[in-house]
């Protein structure tokens, strides 16, 4: 099965445990993320107005999200005017059904795909397969993932966790089963691997009558969709087939062409560290002449799948500003060690940790663990080209996990109960709160700890055991600071509560 | 100049030497230091783990203890606790307001926010000194902890202070800006990843050949030194306050 499934994933710490122990995986990830993060920093440093661009991107997105209803209607009108058809999908099932029916109506049983997060989010390939329709990924990294029956590990570089040797083996073993086999004696040089993929894919491009894509942006004023990419495979899928079906999250909207100016600068620099994307394809509705390139039938499937619920959350909604550049993944020390699969969704890394629990809710084990998959170091916020305060949203979602509270699910307000398994922690927090509420209690506790310091164990019981398994515990000093202060300088103190 | 020392619960309980160093250093620089004994904890651990409502009484208590006009500034040798007050107290006030609980919390917390300084910030920005007259004949590498670096934007302040220390040789730490992996409850909840991050930090410090790894936050240093002890490395984690307090007459032991 290609693509794999994300449901029933274990919580993040267990999933990460394996990755941390896999030295090849860690070396692959480390090498790739460090290379690209350094390049990104250089590409960003070239622009004097980066801070302004970042602020502008944030403003455009916030404005659009605030008036999303209005701009979506405008988009629909523009797309229809240009000869396209617009479909609205509330969730993954509905979107999959719409696309499957559209493909079936063409009588085709094969489609070529442009790399798209939205279609992965809804598991479109699997849904099509179940109806006897084969979906072929045409992005090189996506092809590697599909042939390897693997899951993507990174937004931009889905096969980031694979090295060249592994890719060669996958091509040699699997290509034949999907179409043109890999050439005899294929080596792991990049040129040979690329050529093997090119030949394999060319066959698919020339045969396909239906293309499926996502979009990086949709422009409300004209109904134009935009895809930016590095390889040009997307452009082949967007121009060769007769029918084009684009599945796009409703948050990908910008009001005007003018707004693209900002993102076409910030996106490539943040993602591939390029000044401009090698391929920027834009299409508006259908092509009416037989001789022109482009589809004669165009369908736009607008995907909600938890986005309006996310929009209803004042703190969390900023996650919808995301332009999927993946810069936050490349700087994240947790992603670097845990790998993308541990996040249990097509959105890994810091953005995945805040987006998935909002799109899917925090009820499952994996979704409840994601807000904790961060040390709150803030590196992600610093690089984000639309200034999403990821640490702020993480803490906000932690609150939802441990305390429950109000959230919106499927358009209605619900009161969430706290997630299971936090009772001990809640009790500890409450106890700590009581101690800290009274300086006298804190002091008594410190004195007790000091007096019994020789008896302290070297390993901690309960949840603390994980700490002491890999780190030495600090030794409790003979005298806490406040006792020293009282003993030596107490008379000088004029502050409140000095008799505590 | 009269300042209130906000030592933080971790320093008070586990690292009293850092507090003594701050008192010694500030006194030497002519600052009158007070330690309000009623202080406990700023609420950072509660807040960051998702217990914002439990953090609120601690924040109120903090304001109650430190809000007095008698202090010109509140100084803390902890970047993350400093960031809690400066960055997150205002946010707690805003959230309370957004929840329809009025301006009360925001008003209570407001007085302490602009007065709170991390130690190196206080030295450089308020006292205007970079040479604090310290002597410390060791090879030192500096780890800028995440909250100091990104929330407070300490920038070059700590390294400027270190460079002015007599006898001290400052060497650059590879991957300095990467998180050490502590992150409060992260170290427990995601122990494997946390330990892997800590190990890399220690290995990087080792690679510099430094005797001492210095930082401005004992929570991170606790994690790093716990890892260093396990890895049996020669690098010794030391808080920057202790280095700055060390003099020829009274060297840091
Ligand atoms: S959250 Fe920001 S940095 Fe991360 S992928 Fe989205 S836009 Fe890029």
XYZ file of C-alpha atoms and ligand atoms in Angstrom:
761
model
C 0.000 0.000 0.000
C 1.453 3.336 -0.955
C 1.298 6.371 1.244
C 0.623 4.404 4.358
C -1.836 5.365 6.972
C -1.486 7.565 9.976
C -4.377 6.407 12.098
C -3.619 4.389 15.176
C -0.144 5.872 15.508
C 1.491 5.563 18.919
C 2.083 8.725 20.921
C 5.049 10.861 19.909
C 7.528 9.729 22.586
C 7.212 6.051 21.614
C 7.352 6.805 17.916
C 10.404 8.983 18.454
C 12.148 6.378 20.588
C 12.829 4.195 17.571
C 13.976 7.063 15.397
C 16.403 8.313 18.035
C 18.004 4.881 18.114
C 18.287 4.609 14.309
C 21.705 6.061 13.535
C 21.346 6.004 9.725
C 18.072 7.862 9.926
C 19.511 10.403 12.326
C 22.580 10.950 10.156
C 20.434 11.390 7.015
C 18.158 13.865 8.753
C 20.939 15.780 10.398
C 22.872 16.171 7.190
C 19.843 17.273 5.171
C 18.356 19.694 7.677
C 21.665 21.341 8.503
C 22.576 21.849 4.861
C 19.272 23.478 4.046
C 19.052 25.556 7.202
C 22.432 27.127 6.502
C 21.463 27.833 2.903
C 18.165 29.347 4.011
C 19.907 31.662 6.432
C 22.140 32.922 3.611
C 19.221 33.363 1.183
C 17.231 35.307 3.770
C 20.180 37.468 4.776
C 20.384 38.718 1.183
C 17.164 40.674 1.575
C 17.283 43.925 3.524
C 13.529 43.955 3.890
C 13.044 40.431 5.204
C 11.412 41.623 8.414
C 8.955 43.746 6.435
C 8.186 40.900 4.037
C 7.542 38.619 6.989
C 5.201 41.164 8.560
C 3.450 41.717 5.239
C 2.933 37.989 4.716
C 1.445 37.707 8.155
C -0.853 40.677 7.517
C -2.102 39.417 4.162
C -2.877 36.004 5.611
C -4.564 37.398 8.715
C -6.683 39.725 6.644
C -7.713 36.904 4.315
C -8.550 34.584 7.190
C -10.635 37.272 8.847
C -12.735 37.634 5.692
C -12.391 34.076 4.455
C -16.103 33.646 3.769
C -16.196 36.667 1.503
C -13.025 35.790 -0.414
C -14.056 32.168 -0.900
C -17.281 33.263 -2.540
C -15.318 35.649 -4.720
C -12.958 32.816 -5.661
C -15.825 30.535 -6.573
C -17.321 33.182 -8.849
C -13.982 33.800 -10.526
C -13.297 30.109 -11.111
C -16.758 29.536 -12.575
C -16.399 32.588 -14.792
C -13.166 31.104 -16.145
C -14.892 27.853 -17.053
C -14.103 25.758 -13.966
C -16.371 23.952 -11.535
C -16.112 24.393 -7.771
C -16.893 21.676 -5.211
C -16.993 22.135 -1.456
C -15.765 19.298 0.770
C -16.396 19.426 4.492
C -14.071 16.551 5.333
C -11.718 13.955 3.900
C -14.423 11.449 2.998
C -16.419 13.982 1.087
C -13.371 15.253 -0.788
C -12.298 11.729 -1.694
C -15.776 10.890 -2.905
C -15.958 13.996 -5.070
C -12.575 13.312 -6.687
C -13.245 9.616 -7.186
C -16.557 10.354 -8.897
C -14.946 12.969 -11.106
C -12.223 10.568 -12.228
C -14.711 7.762 -12.794
C -16.820 10.081 -14.962
C -13.832 10.448 -17.319
C -13.695 6.667 -17.744
C -9.989 6.659 -16.844
C -8.300 4.338 -14.366
C -4.991 6.203 -14.052
C -4.156 9.675 -12.838
C -0.881 11.583 -12.529
C -0.348 13.658 -9.445
C 1.460 16.835 -8.587
C 2.955 16.654 -5.099
C 0.211 17.879 -2.792
C -0.118 17.920 0.969
C -3.894 18.303 0.853
C -4.411 15.051 -1.060
C -2.098 13.260 1.351
C -3.941 14.719 4.296
C -7.167 13.127 3.085
C -5.560 9.865 1.917
C -6.704 10.378 -1.663
C -4.368 7.822 -3.254
C -5.704 5.073 -1.026
C -9.296 6.119 -1.680
C -8.707 6.047 -5.450
C -6.930 2.708 -5.234
C -9.960 1.250 -3.446
C -12.007 2.197 -6.512
C -9.520 0.678 -8.933
C -7.888 3.963 -9.925
C -4.078 4.137 -9.837
C -2.596 7.424 -8.755
C 1.007 8.038 -9.791
C 3.106 10.524 -7.871
C 5.382 12.483 -10.183
C 7.476 14.511 -7.778
C 10.829 12.764 -7.464
C 10.851 12.507 -3.698
C 7.179 11.600 -3.637
C 7.890 8.882 -6.208
C 10.591 7.458 -3.937
C 8.145 7.390 -1.045
C 5.420 5.794 -3.165
C 7.687 3.141 -4.647
C 9.119 2.385 -1.218
C 5.613 1.920 0.265
C 6.715 4.492 2.748
C 5.270 7.614 4.282
C 6.567 11.114 3.667
C 8.883 12.374 6.384
C 9.160 16.035 5.432
C 6.865 18.597 3.832
C 9.201 19.625 1.082
C 11.538 16.677 0.843
C 9.280 13.719 1.613
C 12.177 11.272 1.183
C 14.598 13.288 3.338
C 15.112 10.251 5.515
C 16.500 8.192 2.604
C 20.050 8.315 1.327
C 21.173 7.657 -2.267
C 21.946 4.006 -1.716
C 18.509 3.351 -0.313
C 16.902 5.200 -3.234
C 18.848 3.142 -5.786
C 17.638 -0.062 -4.143
C 14.035 1.113 -4.139
C 14.179 2.067 -7.841
C 15.825 -1.193 -8.888
C 13.376 -3.304 -6.935
C 10.075 -1.474 -7.370
C 9.909 0.504 -10.618
C 9.001 -2.505 -12.753
C 5.866 -3.096 -10.718
C 4.597 0.417 -11.465
C 5.582 0.817 -15.135
C 8.917 1.214 -16.857
C 11.597 -0.670 -14.916
C 14.839 0.905 -13.728
C 17.742 0.584 -16.189
C 20.089 -2.382 -15.738
C 23.083 -1.701 -13.513
C 21.640 1.486 -12.011
C 24.158 3.139 -9.663
C 23.530 5.655 -6.899
C 24.882 8.721 -8.704
C 22.303 11.535 -8.660
C 22.374 11.891 -12.460
C 21.568 8.205 -13.023
C 18.843 8.190 -10.408
C 17.261 11.298 -11.914
C 17.417 9.816 -15.419
C 15.788 6.585 -14.246
C 12.969 8.593 -12.678
C 12.615 10.767 -15.775
C 12.187 7.782 -18.103
C 9.812 6.070 -15.715
C 7.665 9.179 -15.350
C 7.680 10.268 -18.998
C 5.627 7.215 -19.874
C 3.059 8.273 -17.277
C 2.869 11.904 -18.378
C 2.271 11.045 -22.015
C -0.468 8.545 -21.258
C -2.405 10.365 -18.560
C -5.740 12.001 -19.329
C -6.395 13.141 -15.771
C -4.132 15.178 -13.528
C -4.616 15.842 -9.821
C -2.920 18.673 -7.982
C -3.067 20.855 -4.957
C -2.068 24.517 -5.006
C 0.238 26.775 -3.063
C -2.034 29.756 -3.564
C -5.431 30.632 -4.980
C -6.152 34.197 -6.063
C -9.700 35.278 -5.290
C -9.924 38.160 -7.773
C -9.160 36.040 -10.849
C -9.712 32.435 -9.771
C -6.073 31.646 -10.543
C -4.281 28.739 -8.884
C -0.531 28.728 -8.338
C 1.902 25.862 -7.937
C 5.575 26.472 -7.263
C 8.059 23.651 -7.657
C 11.635 22.796 -8.485
C 11.474 19.941 -10.969
C 8.858 20.858 -13.565
C 6.995 17.586 -13.160
C 4.083 19.499 -11.755
C 3.908 21.682 -14.823
C 3.709 18.538 -16.997
C 0.733 17.311 -14.958
C -0.916 20.706 -15.092
C -0.670 21.107 -18.845
C -0.777 17.654 -20.493
C -3.967 16.000 -19.167
C -7.414 16.918 -20.450
C -8.990 16.988 -17.024
C -7.390 18.712 -14.059
C -8.722 18.281 -10.531
C -7.212 20.498 -7.849
C -7.807 19.766 -4.176
C -6.944 22.797 -2.071
C -7.362 23.738 1.576
C -9.561 26.780 1.996
C -6.784 28.675 3.806
C -4.597 28.819 0.680
C -6.412 31.886 -0.528
C -5.004 35.348 -1.161
C -7.238 38.218 -2.275
C -5.231 39.631 -5.180
C -2.316 38.977 -7.528
C -0.512 41.784 -5.804
C -0.410 39.684 -2.620
C 1.569 36.970 -4.378
C 4.467 39.371 -4.612
C 5.239 38.801 -0.941
C 4.956 35.028 -0.889
C 6.812 34.409 -4.127
C 9.785 35.977 -2.359
C 9.434 34.468 1.093
C 8.378 30.940 0.147
C 11.325 29.890 -2.054
C 13.904 31.442 0.240
C 12.402 29.773 3.288
C 11.925 26.383 1.696
C 14.669 25.617 -0.813
C 16.857 28.652 -0.120
C 16.371 29.731 -3.728
C 15.728 33.306 -4.770
C 12.896 32.185 -6.994
C 11.210 28.882 -7.607
C 12.467 27.287 -10.817
C 8.885 26.610 -11.906
C 5.945 28.815 -11.053
C 2.792 27.556 -12.814
C -0.433 29.494 -12.772
C -3.695 28.439 -14.294
C -7.103 30.003 -14.478
C -10.114 27.887 -15.367
C -10.064 25.909 -18.603
C -8.336 26.226 -21.928
C -10.865 26.537 -24.711
C -8.791 25.997 -27.835
C -7.670 22.507 -28.885
C -4.191 23.694 -29.702
C -3.498 25.406 -26.393
C -1.769 23.693 -23.492
C -3.846 23.015 -20.457
C -6.944 21.163 -19.366
C -10.302 21.482 -21.103
C -12.066 20.494 -17.900
C -11.100 21.968 -14.537
C -12.467 21.097 -11.093
C -11.550 22.817 -7.867
C -12.309 20.912 -4.673
C -12.193 23.284 -1.701
C -11.252 21.337 1.394
C -12.274 22.254 4.921
C -11.404 19.150 6.981
C -11.080 20.945 10.316
C -9.950 24.318 9.005
C -13.027 26.337 9.987
C -12.852 24.755 13.440
C -9.238 25.890 13.647
C -10.237 29.341 12.480
C -12.643 29.591 15.398
C -9.766 29.345 17.883
C -8.327 32.741 18.678
C -4.826 31.566 19.576
C -4.602 28.509 17.346
C -5.885 30.039 14.134
C -2.501 31.515 13.263
C -1.478 28.009 12.173
C -3.625 28.600 9.085
C -1.199 31.270 7.933
C 1.280 28.490 7.144
C 2.573 28.433 3.576
C 4.193 25.007 4.021
C 7.718 26.185 3.419
C 9.125 23.655 5.922
C 11.682 26.075 7.359
C 10.445 25.233 10.851
C 11.175 21.543 10.290
C 14.702 22.230 9.165
C 15.636 24.184 12.291
C 13.759 22.029 14.779
C 16.088 20.036 17.054
C 13.255 17.668 17.908
C 12.344 16.980 14.278
C 16.014 16.430 13.551
C 16.196 13.588 16.078
C 12.701 12.148 15.865
C 12.147 12.259 12.097
C 8.904 13.096 10.359
C 7.107 9.790 10.855
C 6.935 10.200 14.617
C 4.462 13.067 14.190
C 1.867 10.693 12.766
C 0.590 13.006 10.069
C 1.519 14.476 6.704
C 2.398 17.618 8.615
C 5.474 16.805 10.674
C 7.749 19.037 12.700
C 6.693 22.131 14.619
C 3.876 23.069 12.260
C 2.569 19.497 12.376
C 2.643 19.581 16.157
C 0.215 22.512 16.155
C -1.766 21.840 12.980
C -2.663 18.158 13.337
C -4.168 18.409 16.842
C -6.264 21.306 15.595
C -7.436 19.732 12.346
C -8.087 16.347 13.958
C -8.817 17.301 17.565
C -6.805 16.261 20.606
C -8.693 13.102 21.482
C -6.346 10.457 20.067
C -3.147 9.478 21.852
C -0.876 10.788 19.126
C -2.729 14.101 18.818
C -2.658 14.627 22.587
C 1.100 14.002 22.629
C 2.004 16.336 19.753
C 1.791 19.636 21.676
C 4.513 18.241 23.950
C 6.816 17.281 21.085
C 8.806 20.470 21.565
C 11.247 21.961 24.034
C 9.731 25.392 23.261
C 13.134 26.571 22.082
C 11.511 29.019 19.674
C 13.743 28.359 16.651
C 10.640 27.590 14.555
C 9.003 30.926 15.324
C 12.192 32.737 14.479
C 12.388 31.319 10.936
C 8.697 31.198 10.074
C 8.122 33.539 7.095
C 4.569 34.305 8.231
C 5.556 34.706 11.898
C 3.453 31.929 13.381
C 4.221 31.894 17.106
C 4.426 28.122 17.244
C 5.528 27.940 20.918
C 2.511 30.028 21.903
C 0.135 27.676 20.098
C 1.893 24.617 21.550
C 1.346 25.868 25.092
C -2.247 26.768 24.244
C -2.870 23.224 22.986
C -1.160 21.724 26.033
C -3.715 23.569 28.080
C -6.465 22.000 26.015
C -4.948 18.554 26.537
C -4.485 18.753 30.302
C -7.383 20.957 31.266
C -9.914 20.531 28.506
C -12.008 23.556 27.710
C -13.919 25.062 24.861
C -13.144 24.112 21.281
C -14.996 23.973 17.977
C -15.566 20.612 16.316
C -17.498 20.327 13.060
C -18.727 23.848 13.429
C -20.206 23.555 16.926
C -18.743 24.625 20.232
C -17.913 21.700 22.481
C -16.511 21.426 25.995
C -13.515 19.123 25.878
C -12.681 16.963 28.848
C -9.009 16.744 29.810
C -7.155 13.967 28.008
C -6.591 10.770 29.949
C -3.323 10.014 31.662
C -2.577 13.418 33.130
C -4.036 12.845 36.587
C -0.663 12.348 38.313
C 0.775 15.377 36.617
C -2.214 17.504 37.478
C -1.888 16.462 41.108
C 1.834 17.262 41.084
C 1.184 20.670 39.572
C -1.459 21.390 42.142
C 0.837 20.294 44.967
C 3.646 22.437 43.603
C 1.205 25.299 43.327
C 0.304 24.917 47.004
C 3.934 24.846 48.090
C 4.788 27.874 45.985
C 1.760 29.730 47.245
C 3.259 29.744 50.724
C 6.940 30.668 51.129
C 6.960 28.935 54.497
C 5.968 25.641 52.928
C 8.625 26.015 50.264
C 11.230 26.676 52.917
C 10.184 23.698 54.992
C 10.396 21.478 51.910
C 13.856 22.795 51.063
C 15.084 22.169 54.596
C 13.732 18.658 54.577
C 15.456 18.020 51.255
C 18.720 19.405 52.592
C 18.574 17.374 55.778
C 17.879 14.147 53.918
C 20.286 14.863 51.053
C 22.431 11.826 51.722
C 19.414 9.581 51.369
C 18.315 10.830 47.964
C 18.118 8.100 45.346
C 20.112 8.322 42.140
C 17.112 7.305 40.110
C 13.700 8.846 40.290
C 10.458 6.939 40.606
C 7.449 7.396 38.317
C 7.588 9.690 35.328
C 10.909 11.099 36.510
C 12.648 7.804 35.851
C 13.096 8.732 32.218
C 15.165 11.699 33.340
C 17.469 9.826 35.644
C 17.995 7.033 33.129
C 20.203 9.279 31.018
C 21.225 12.118 33.312
C 22.668 12.475 36.781
C 20.395 14.213 39.238
C 21.718 17.373 40.797
C 22.822 17.039 44.422
C 20.740 18.953 46.905
C 22.935 21.536 48.636
C 23.367 21.581 52.401
C 21.777 24.993 52.689
C 19.228 26.572 50.331
C 19.918 30.147 49.333
C 17.177 31.633 51.464
C 18.648 30.130 54.615
C 22.070 31.473 53.750
C 20.542 34.901 53.119
C 18.707 34.875 56.407
C 21.804 33.748 58.268
C 24.197 36.263 56.712
C 22.205 39.238 55.479
C 18.813 38.791 57.027
C 19.017 42.027 58.939
C 19.375 43.962 55.664
C 16.163 42.662 54.176
C 13.311 45.074 53.986
C 11.236 43.227 51.410
C 7.858 41.728 51.996
C 7.401 38.600 54.007
C 10.913 38.529 55.390
C 9.735 36.747 58.448
C 8.549 33.813 56.334
C 20.278 51.697 43.078
C 18.288 49.156 44.980
C 17.358 45.890 43.336
C 15.329 42.879 44.318
C 17.012 39.589 43.574
C 14.577 37.154 41.985
C 16.562 33.993 42.384
C 14.010 31.472 41.000
C 12.925 28.345 42.819
C 15.472 26.141 41.054
C 18.418 28.318 42.017
C 17.222 28.803 45.551
C 16.739 25.106 46.188
C 19.460 23.485 44.088
C 21.964 26.161 43.110
C 22.420 28.566 46.032
C 25.986 29.306 44.847
C 24.576 31.192 41.889
C 22.523 33.385 44.218
C 25.543 34.078 46.429
C 27.530 34.966 43.304
C 24.886 37.472 42.153
C 24.841 39.113 45.574
C 28.623 39.326 45.652
C 28.834 40.680 42.101
C 26.119 43.303 42.405
C 27.347 44.443 45.800
C 30.840 44.846 44.360
C 29.342 47.043 41.654
C 27.728 49.273 44.251
C 24.194 47.979 43.953
C 22.094 47.449 47.034
C 20.618 43.957 46.837
C 17.605 42.668 48.660
C 16.179 39.187 48.603
C 12.457 39.336 49.342
C 12.019 36.190 51.382
C 8.388 35.705 50.385
C 9.351 34.900 46.784
C 8.640 31.414 45.509
C 8.238 30.578 41.823
C 7.260 32.597 38.744
C 4.925 29.857 37.469
C 6.832 29.039 34.329
C 6.665 25.274 34.722
C 2.924 25.409 35.278
C 2.340 27.749 32.375
C 4.464 25.864 29.868
C 3.001 22.490 30.738
C -0.518 23.742 30.075
C -1.592 24.742 33.585
C -2.055 28.439 32.904
C -4.787 28.773 35.485
C -2.521 27.348 38.177
C 0.239 29.703 37.087
C -1.960 32.745 37.675
C -1.869 32.754 41.496
C 1.918 32.324 41.350
C 2.187 35.291 39.017
C -0.012 37.353 41.321
C 2.148 36.324 44.249
C 5.261 37.333 42.300
C 3.808 40.754 41.612
C 2.809 41.106 45.222
C 6.337 40.329 46.401
C 8.318 42.238 43.795
C 5.953 45.025 42.744
C 7.102 47.355 45.520
C 8.263 50.867 44.587
C 11.199 50.322 46.922
C 12.996 48.467 44.117
C 14.455 50.135 41.043
C 14.741 46.797 39.300
C 14.121 43.089 39.676
C 17.169 41.062 38.647
C 17.256 37.349 37.914
C 20.102 35.056 36.871
C 17.713 32.999 34.739
C 16.852 33.794 31.130
C 13.788 31.589 31.090
C 12.268 32.958 34.301
C 13.048 36.469 33.102
C 11.226 35.689 29.867
C 8.312 34.303 31.837
C 7.779 37.639 33.559
C 8.566 39.912 30.660
C 6.956 38.010 27.805
C 4.350 35.736 29.288
C 2.910 37.758 32.170
C 1.493 40.319 29.711
C 0.122 37.444 27.654
C -1.531 35.917 30.715
C -3.196 39.249 31.354
C -4.435 39.412 27.765
C -5.801 35.885 27.885
C -7.681 36.589 31.089
C -9.189 39.636 29.425
C -10.106 37.586 26.330
C -11.837 35.096 28.616
C -14.048 37.869 29.909
C -12.358 38.090 33.303
C -11.597 41.760 32.967
C -8.393 43.759 33.377
C -7.626 42.671 36.925
C -4.812 40.230 36.203
C -3.203 42.478 33.582
C -3.265 45.395 36.027
C -1.818 43.322 38.858
C 1.057 42.027 36.753
C 1.863 45.236 34.882
C 4.219 46.843 37.451
C 6.776 44.018 37.491
C 7.018 43.485 33.736
C 9.213 46.412 32.639
C 11.304 46.259 35.819
C 12.469 42.675 35.424
C 15.932 42.104 33.966
C 18.013 39.057 33.332
C 21.395 39.539 35.043
C 23.565 40.204 31.974
C 20.946 42.566 30.601
C 20.921 44.467 33.873
C 24.708 44.737 33.933
C 25.067 45.930 30.355
C 21.872 47.952 29.837
C 21.129 49.393 33.244
C 24.524 49.621 34.952
C 26.299 50.182 31.637
C 29.274 47.976 32.483
C 30.927 45.222 30.501
C 34.095 44.898 32.568
C 32.890 43.858 35.995
C 36.414 43.386 37.352
C 36.295 39.620 37.286
C 39.202 37.202 37.089
C 38.758 33.642 35.893
C 41.741 31.915 34.312
C 39.972 29.239 32.291
C 39.051 28.305 28.755
C 35.308 28.897 28.555
C 32.645 28.239 25.936
C 29.250 29.920 26.102
C 25.855 28.317 25.455
C 23.147 30.928 24.818
C 20.019 29.308 26.216
C 16.860 29.504 24.111
C 14.804 31.891 26.196
C 17.721 34.218 26.772
C 18.556 34.125 23.095
C 15.130 34.298 21.476
C 12.617 35.591 24.016
C 14.800 38.176 25.735
C 17.202 38.778 22.864
C 20.286 38.892 25.095
C 22.475 38.863 21.993
C 26.103 39.737 22.605
C 25.663 40.906 26.189
C 26.869 37.730 27.909
C 29.829 37.241 25.595
C 30.856 40.881 25.926
C 30.893 40.428 29.672
C 32.890 37.213 29.394
C 35.435 38.728 27.016
C 36.176 41.427 29.571
C 36.993 38.878 32.274
C 40.727 38.786 33.033
C 42.408 35.478 32.290
C 39.383 34.060 30.536
C 39.740 32.583 27.070
C 36.402 32.454 25.275
C 36.032 29.795 22.588
C 33.096 29.440 20.240
C 30.655 26.596 20.775
C 29.637 24.771 17.567
C 25.873 24.749 17.111
C 25.657 27.224 19.973
C 22.136 28.382 19.199
C 20.671 24.900 19.285
C 18.527 23.959 22.233
C 20.221 21.753 24.849
C 17.061 19.661 25.116
C 15.898 20.623 28.582
C 12.599 22.398 27.991
C 11.146 21.814 31.455
C 8.746 18.899 31.374
C 9.960 18.107 27.851
C 13.003 16.456 29.431
C 10.679 13.986 31.147
C 7.887 13.629 28.586
C 10.214 13.207 25.624
C 13.181 11.831 27.435
C 14.815 10.091 24.447
C 14.850 13.147 22.229
C 15.841 15.367 25.140
C 18.775 13.136 26.032
C 19.918 13.001 22.389
C 19.894 16.798 22.264
C 21.767 17.052 25.564
C 24.387 14.581 24.396
C 25.037 16.596 21.236
C 25.376 19.772 23.294
C 27.927 18.152 25.598
C 29.871 16.649 22.687
C 30.006 20.039 20.999
C 31.289 21.621 24.193
C 33.915 18.884 24.491
C 35.058 19.496 20.924
C 36.083 23.053 21.812
C 38.627 21.880 24.345
C 37.099 24.236 26.926
C 37.263 23.437 30.672
C 34.018 25.223 31.337
C 30.634 25.430 29.633
C 28.948 28.608 30.720
C 25.299 29.652 30.462
C 22.920 32.117 32.061
C 20.277 29.660 33.187
C 20.656 26.927 35.796
C 17.759 24.860 34.498
C 19.554 24.264 31.225
C 22.835 23.805 33.089
C 21.222 21.187 35.318
C 20.250 19.181 32.253
C 23.637 19.686 30.611
C 25.598 18.841 33.729
C 23.451 15.783 34.386
C 24.237 14.617 30.874
C 27.910 15.563 31.141
C 28.274 13.567 34.357
C 26.761 10.532 32.703
C 29.068 10.907 29.716
C 32.036 11.422 32.044
C 33.241 14.444 30.170
C 35.803 16.894 31.478
C 33.773 19.999 30.633
C 32.364 21.638 33.749
C 29.040 23.523 33.497
C 29.152 26.828 35.403
C 26.654 29.675 35.676
C 27.862 32.975 34.210
C 27.134 34.792 37.492
C 29.722 32.673 39.275
C 32.355 33.512 36.672
C 31.551 37.212 36.817
C 31.683 37.156 40.617
C 35.096 35.505 40.683
C 38.052 37.807 41.453
C 41.774 37.423 42.005
C 41.286 37.949 45.738
C 38.322 35.646 45.964
C 38.473 33.217 43.065
C 35.686 30.815 42.309
C 36.685 27.530 43.826
S 4.814 27.117 10.100
Fe 5.956 28.746 9.121
S 8.029 27.888 8.908
Fe 6.665 26.146 9.302
S 6.080 25.401 7.283
Fe 4.513 26.872 7.895
S 5.158 28.821 7.034
Fe 6.931 27.477 6.988
